[in-house]
Short mmCIF file of C-alpha atoms and ligand atoms in Angstrom, two decimals:
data_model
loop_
_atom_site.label_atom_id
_atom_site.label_comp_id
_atom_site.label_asym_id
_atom_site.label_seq_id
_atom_site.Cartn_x
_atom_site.Cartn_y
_atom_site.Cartn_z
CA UNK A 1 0.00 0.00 0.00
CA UNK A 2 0.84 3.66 -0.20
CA UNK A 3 -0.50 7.14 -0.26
CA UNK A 4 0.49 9.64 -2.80
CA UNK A 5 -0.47 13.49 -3.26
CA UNK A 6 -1.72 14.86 -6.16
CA UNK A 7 -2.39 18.68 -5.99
CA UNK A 8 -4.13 19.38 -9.17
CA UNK A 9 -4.11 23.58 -8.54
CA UNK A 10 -3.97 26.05 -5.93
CA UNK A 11 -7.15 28.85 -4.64
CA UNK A 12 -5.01 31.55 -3.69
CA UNK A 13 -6.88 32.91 -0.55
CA UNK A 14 -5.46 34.58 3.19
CA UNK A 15 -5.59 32.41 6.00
CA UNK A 16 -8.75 34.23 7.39
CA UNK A 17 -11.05 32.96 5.09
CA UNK A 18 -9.56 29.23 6.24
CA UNK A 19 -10.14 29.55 10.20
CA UNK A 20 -11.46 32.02 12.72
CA UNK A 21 -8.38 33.84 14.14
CA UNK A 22 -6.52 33.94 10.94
CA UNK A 23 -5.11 36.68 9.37
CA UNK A 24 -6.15 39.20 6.68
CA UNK A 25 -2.90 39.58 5.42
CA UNK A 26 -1.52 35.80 5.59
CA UNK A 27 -1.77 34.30 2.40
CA UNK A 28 -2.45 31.30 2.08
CA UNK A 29 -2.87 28.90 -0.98
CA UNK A 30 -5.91 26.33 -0.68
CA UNK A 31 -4.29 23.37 -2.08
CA UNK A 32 -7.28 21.62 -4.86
CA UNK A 33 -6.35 17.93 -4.31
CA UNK A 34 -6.97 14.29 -4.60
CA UNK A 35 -4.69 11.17 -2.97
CA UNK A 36 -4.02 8.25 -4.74
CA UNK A 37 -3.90 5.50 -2.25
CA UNK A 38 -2.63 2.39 -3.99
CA UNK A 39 -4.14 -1.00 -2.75
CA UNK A 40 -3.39 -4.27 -3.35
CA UNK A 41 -7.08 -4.78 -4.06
CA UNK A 42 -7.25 -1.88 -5.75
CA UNK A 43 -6.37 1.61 -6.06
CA UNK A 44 -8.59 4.66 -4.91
CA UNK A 45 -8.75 8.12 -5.65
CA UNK A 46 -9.56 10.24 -3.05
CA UNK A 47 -11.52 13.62 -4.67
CA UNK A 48 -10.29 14.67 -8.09
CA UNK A 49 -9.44 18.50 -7.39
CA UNK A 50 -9.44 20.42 -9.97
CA UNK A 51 -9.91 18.43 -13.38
CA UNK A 52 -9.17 19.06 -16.82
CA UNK A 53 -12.13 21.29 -17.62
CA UNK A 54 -12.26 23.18 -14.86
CA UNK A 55 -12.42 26.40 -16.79
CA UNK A 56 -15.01 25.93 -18.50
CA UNK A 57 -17.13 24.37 -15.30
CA UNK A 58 -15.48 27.46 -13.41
CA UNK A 59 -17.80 29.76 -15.39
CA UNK A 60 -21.31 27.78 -14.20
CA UNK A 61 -20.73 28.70 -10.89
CA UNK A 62 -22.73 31.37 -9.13
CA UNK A 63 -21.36 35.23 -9.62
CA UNK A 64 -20.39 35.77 -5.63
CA UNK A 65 -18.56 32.53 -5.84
CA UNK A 66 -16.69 33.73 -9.14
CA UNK A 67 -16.02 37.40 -7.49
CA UNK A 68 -14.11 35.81 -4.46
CA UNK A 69 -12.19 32.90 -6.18
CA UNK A 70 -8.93 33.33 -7.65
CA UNK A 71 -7.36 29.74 -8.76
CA UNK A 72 -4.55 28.31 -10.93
CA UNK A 73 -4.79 25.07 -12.46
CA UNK A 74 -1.46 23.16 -12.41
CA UNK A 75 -1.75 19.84 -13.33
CA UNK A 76 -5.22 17.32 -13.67
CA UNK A 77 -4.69 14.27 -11.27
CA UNK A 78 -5.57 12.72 -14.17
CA UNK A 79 -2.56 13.76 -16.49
CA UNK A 80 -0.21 13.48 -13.11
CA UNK A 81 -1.36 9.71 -13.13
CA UNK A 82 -0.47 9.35 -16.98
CA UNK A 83 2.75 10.86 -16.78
CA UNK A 84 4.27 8.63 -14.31
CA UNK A 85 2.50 6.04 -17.04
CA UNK A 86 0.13 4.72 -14.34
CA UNK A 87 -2.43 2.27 -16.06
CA UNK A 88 -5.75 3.74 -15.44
CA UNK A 89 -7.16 -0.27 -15.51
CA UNK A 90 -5.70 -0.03 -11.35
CA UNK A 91 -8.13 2.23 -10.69
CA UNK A 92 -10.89 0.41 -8.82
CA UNK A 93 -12.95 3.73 -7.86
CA UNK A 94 -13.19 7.32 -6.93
CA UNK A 95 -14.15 7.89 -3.14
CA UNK A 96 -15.61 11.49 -2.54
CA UNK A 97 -15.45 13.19 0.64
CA UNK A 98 -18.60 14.99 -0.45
CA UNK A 99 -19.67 16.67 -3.94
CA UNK A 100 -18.34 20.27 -4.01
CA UNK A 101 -17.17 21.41 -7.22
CA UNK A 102 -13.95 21.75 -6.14
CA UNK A 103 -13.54 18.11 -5.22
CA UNK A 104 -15.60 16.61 -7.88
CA UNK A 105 -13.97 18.71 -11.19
CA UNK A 106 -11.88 15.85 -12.38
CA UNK A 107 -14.41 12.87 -12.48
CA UNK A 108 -14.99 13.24 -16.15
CA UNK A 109 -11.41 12.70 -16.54
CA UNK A 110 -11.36 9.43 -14.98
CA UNK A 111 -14.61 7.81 -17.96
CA UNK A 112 -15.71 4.52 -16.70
CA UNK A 113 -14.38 4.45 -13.03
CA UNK A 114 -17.21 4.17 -10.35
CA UNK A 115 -18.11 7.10 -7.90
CA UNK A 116 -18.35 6.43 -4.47
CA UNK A 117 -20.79 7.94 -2.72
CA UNK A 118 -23.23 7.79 0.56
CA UNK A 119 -26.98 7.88 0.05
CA UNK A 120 -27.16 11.27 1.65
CA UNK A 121 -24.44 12.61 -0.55
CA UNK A 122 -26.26 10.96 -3.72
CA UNK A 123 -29.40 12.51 -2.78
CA UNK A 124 -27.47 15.80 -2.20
CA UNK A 125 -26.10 15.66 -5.66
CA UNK A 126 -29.28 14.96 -7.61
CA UNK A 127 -30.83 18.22 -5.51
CA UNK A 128 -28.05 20.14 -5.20
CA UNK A 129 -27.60 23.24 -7.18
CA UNK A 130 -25.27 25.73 -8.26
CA UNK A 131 -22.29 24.63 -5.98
CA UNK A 132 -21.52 21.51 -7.41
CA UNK A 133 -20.55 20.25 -10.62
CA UNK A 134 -21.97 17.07 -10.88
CA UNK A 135 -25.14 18.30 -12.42
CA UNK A 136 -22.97 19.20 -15.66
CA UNK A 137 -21.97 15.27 -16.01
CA UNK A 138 -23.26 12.56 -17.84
CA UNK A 139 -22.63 8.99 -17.40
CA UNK A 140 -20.94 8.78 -14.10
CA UNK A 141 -21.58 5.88 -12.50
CA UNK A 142 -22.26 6.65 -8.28
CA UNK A 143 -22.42 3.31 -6.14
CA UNK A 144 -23.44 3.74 -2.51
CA UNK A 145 -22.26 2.29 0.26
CA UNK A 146 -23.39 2.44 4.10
CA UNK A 147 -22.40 2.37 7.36
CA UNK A 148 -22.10 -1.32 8.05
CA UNK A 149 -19.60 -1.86 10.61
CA UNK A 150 -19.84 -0.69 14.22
CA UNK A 151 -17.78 2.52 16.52
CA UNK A 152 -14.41 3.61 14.87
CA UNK A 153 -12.04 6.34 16.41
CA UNK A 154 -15.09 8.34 18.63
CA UNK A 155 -17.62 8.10 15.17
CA UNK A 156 -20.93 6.34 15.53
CA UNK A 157 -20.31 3.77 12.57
CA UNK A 158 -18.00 3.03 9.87
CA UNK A 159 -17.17 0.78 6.09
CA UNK A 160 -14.07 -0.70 6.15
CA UNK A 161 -13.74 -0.74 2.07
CA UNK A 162 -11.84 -3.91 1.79
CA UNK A 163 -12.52 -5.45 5.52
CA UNK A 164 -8.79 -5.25 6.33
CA UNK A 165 -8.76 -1.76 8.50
CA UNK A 166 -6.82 -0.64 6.02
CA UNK A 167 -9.44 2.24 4.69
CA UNK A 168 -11.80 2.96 7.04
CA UNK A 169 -14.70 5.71 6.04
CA UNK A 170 -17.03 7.24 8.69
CA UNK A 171 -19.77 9.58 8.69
CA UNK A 172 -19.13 13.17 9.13
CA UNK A 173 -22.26 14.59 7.57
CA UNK A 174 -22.73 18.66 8.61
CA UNK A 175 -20.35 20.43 5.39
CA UNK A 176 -22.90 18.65 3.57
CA UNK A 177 -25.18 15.85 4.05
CA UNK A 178 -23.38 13.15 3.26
CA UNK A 179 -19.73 14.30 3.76
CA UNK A 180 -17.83 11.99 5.22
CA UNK A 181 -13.57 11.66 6.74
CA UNK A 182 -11.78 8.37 5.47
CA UNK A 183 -8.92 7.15 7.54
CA UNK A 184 -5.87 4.87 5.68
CA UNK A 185 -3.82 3.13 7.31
CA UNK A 186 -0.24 2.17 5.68
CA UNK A 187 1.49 -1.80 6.67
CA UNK A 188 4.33 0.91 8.52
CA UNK A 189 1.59 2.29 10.96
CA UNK A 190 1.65 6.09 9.14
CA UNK A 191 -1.60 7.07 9.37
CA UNK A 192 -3.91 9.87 7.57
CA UNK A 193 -7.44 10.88 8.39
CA UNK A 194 -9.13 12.75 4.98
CA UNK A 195 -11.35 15.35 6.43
CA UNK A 196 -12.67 17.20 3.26
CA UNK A 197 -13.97 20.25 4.13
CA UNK A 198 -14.43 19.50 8.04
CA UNK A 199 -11.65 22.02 8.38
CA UNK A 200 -10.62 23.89 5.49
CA UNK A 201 -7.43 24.56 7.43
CA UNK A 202 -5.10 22.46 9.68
CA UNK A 203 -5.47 25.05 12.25
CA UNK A 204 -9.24 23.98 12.64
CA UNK A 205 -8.26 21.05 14.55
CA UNK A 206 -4.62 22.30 16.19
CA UNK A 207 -6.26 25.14 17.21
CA UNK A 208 -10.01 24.52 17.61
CA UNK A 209 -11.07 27.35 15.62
CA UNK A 210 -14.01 26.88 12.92
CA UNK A 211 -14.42 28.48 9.52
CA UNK A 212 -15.10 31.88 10.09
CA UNK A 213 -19.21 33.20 10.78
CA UNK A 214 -19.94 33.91 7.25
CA UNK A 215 -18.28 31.31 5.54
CA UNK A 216 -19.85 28.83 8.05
CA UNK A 217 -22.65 29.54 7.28
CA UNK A 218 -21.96 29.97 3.61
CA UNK A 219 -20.74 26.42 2.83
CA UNK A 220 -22.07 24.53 5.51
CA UNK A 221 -25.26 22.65 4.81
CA UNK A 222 -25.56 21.55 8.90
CA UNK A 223 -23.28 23.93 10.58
CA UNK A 224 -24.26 21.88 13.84
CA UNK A 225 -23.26 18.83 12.33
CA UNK A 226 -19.77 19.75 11.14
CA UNK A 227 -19.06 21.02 14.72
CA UNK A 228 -19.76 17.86 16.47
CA UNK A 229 -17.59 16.27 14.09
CA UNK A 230 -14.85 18.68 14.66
CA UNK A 231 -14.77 18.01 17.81
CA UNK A 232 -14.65 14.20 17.78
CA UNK A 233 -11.85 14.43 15.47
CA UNK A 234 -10.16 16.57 17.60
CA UNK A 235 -10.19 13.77 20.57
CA UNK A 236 -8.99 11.47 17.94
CA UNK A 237 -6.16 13.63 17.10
CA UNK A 238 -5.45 14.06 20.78
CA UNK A 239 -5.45 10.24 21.30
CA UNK A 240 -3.54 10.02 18.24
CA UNK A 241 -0.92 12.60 17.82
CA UNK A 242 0.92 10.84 14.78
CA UNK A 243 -2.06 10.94 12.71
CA UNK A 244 -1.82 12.98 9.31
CA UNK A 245 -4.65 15.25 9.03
CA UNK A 246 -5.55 15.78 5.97
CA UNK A 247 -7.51 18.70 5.15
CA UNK A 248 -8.50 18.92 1.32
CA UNK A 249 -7.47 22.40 0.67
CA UNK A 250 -4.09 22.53 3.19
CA UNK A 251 -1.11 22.35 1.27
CA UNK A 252 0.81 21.84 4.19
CA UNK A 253 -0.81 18.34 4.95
CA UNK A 254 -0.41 17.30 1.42
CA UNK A 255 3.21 18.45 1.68
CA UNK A 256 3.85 15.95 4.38
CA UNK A 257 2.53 13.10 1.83
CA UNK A 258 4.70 11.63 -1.07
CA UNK A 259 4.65 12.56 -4.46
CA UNK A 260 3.76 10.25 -7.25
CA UNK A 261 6.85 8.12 -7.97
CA UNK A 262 8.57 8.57 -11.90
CA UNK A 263 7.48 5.84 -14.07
CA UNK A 264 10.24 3.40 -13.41
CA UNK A 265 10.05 3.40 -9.38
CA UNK A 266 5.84 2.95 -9.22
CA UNK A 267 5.39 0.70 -7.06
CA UNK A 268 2.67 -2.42 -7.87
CA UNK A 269 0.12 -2.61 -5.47
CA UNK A 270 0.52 -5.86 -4.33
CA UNK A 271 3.07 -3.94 -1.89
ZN1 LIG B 301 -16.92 21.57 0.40
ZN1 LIG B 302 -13.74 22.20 -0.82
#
């Protein structure tokens, strides 16, 4: 198994907008990500970040979303995977941590590959509206999954993907209503939690500080939900310290998480 960072673009935002507390003047840039975690049962893509077309899907999105967003593209997950010459056939699906469009951009550039999803977020993205992209896509194929297995780290249920404890997802519904934090767990014991947009910022946990009042209430669907799940994964980072928070838009967490490999050192996941 491993875990690899792929940082498709950058939001280029101050570090106020991220957490309550942070400063006007800080600038920070809000990293637009997926993770390849490579299994030997097969790989999964965590969110897409920002995909190939995001452009063009850019323009579809409300005006006071467009005013306030400033964003660079760098490089599709999808054309980071095909230059290391990764064979798209080890793909075995696309986990979301919910359906924003800035998490859900690259799915048409991965044709064919399933679309994880909870009910809740499902529902969410056949009702949702202007914030999400999936209502420009055709032919994506979303599988559910539920909440089968019992307690995991403080959360109330869980679905171990491949029964080995290896990818653990939980419910975190609140950012929206079927958001939800995935935890993998390497063979060497490193260990990263996937929040999404729990905390747009690592500070949110470190620190205990929420999005900021407007933005809260802005992008949260249940702004009571996403606080009670703040604060259990704040226990579990207390009980844990080692644990890799994850963030989707801190660069800093996906600067603590390897790069793809070139071509000739991929690893196969049967490792
Ligand atoms: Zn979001
Ligand atoms: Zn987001």
């Amino acid at each position: 198994m491993a875990v690899f960072a792929l940082v498709a673009g950058v939001n280029h935002r101050v570090a106020a907008v991220g957490y309550r507390g942070g400063s006007l003047f800080e600038r920070r840039e809000f990293s637009m990500a997926g993770a390849l975690v490579k299994h030997p049962k097969g790989d999964l893509l965590i969110d897409t970040g920002f995909g190939r077309h995001i452009d063009e899907q850019f323009r579809t999105l409300p005006f006071m979303v467009r005013a306030i967003t400033f964003y660079s593209l760098w490089r599709p997950a999808a054309d980071q995977l095909s230059d290391v010459g990764y064979d798209p056939k080890s793909l075995h699906a696309i986990l979301l941590t919910h359906s924003h469009w800035d998490h859900v951009s690259g799915l048409p550039d991965f044709p064919g590959v399933p679309v994880w999803v909870t009910p809740q977020e499902h529902e969410f993205i056949w009702k949702s509206g202007d914030m999400d992209f999936c209502r420009l896509f055709t032919g994506i194929r979303y599988m559910e999954y539920g909440f089968e297995g019992g307690p995991y780290l403080g959360f109330p249920a869980s679905h171990d993907v491949y029964g080995d404890g290896s990818i653990v997802v939980v419910p975190a519904f609140g950012h929206t209503p079927g958001s939800v934090i995935i935890f993998v767990t390497l063979p060497n014991g490193t260990r990263y939690a996937f929040v999404g947009d729990l905390v747009w910022q690592l500070e949110g946990i470190t620190r205990r500080e929420e999005r900021p009042w407007i933005t809260r209430r802005r992008a949260d669907t249940d702004a009571e939900g996403t606080r009670e799940n703040l604060l259990r994964m704040i226990a579990v980072k207390e009980r844990l310290p080692a644990l890799i928070i994850v963030p989707a838009h801190d660069m800093r967490a996906f600067a603590e998480m390897p790069r793809l490999p070139k071509p000739s050192s991929m690893p196969p996941s049967s490792q």
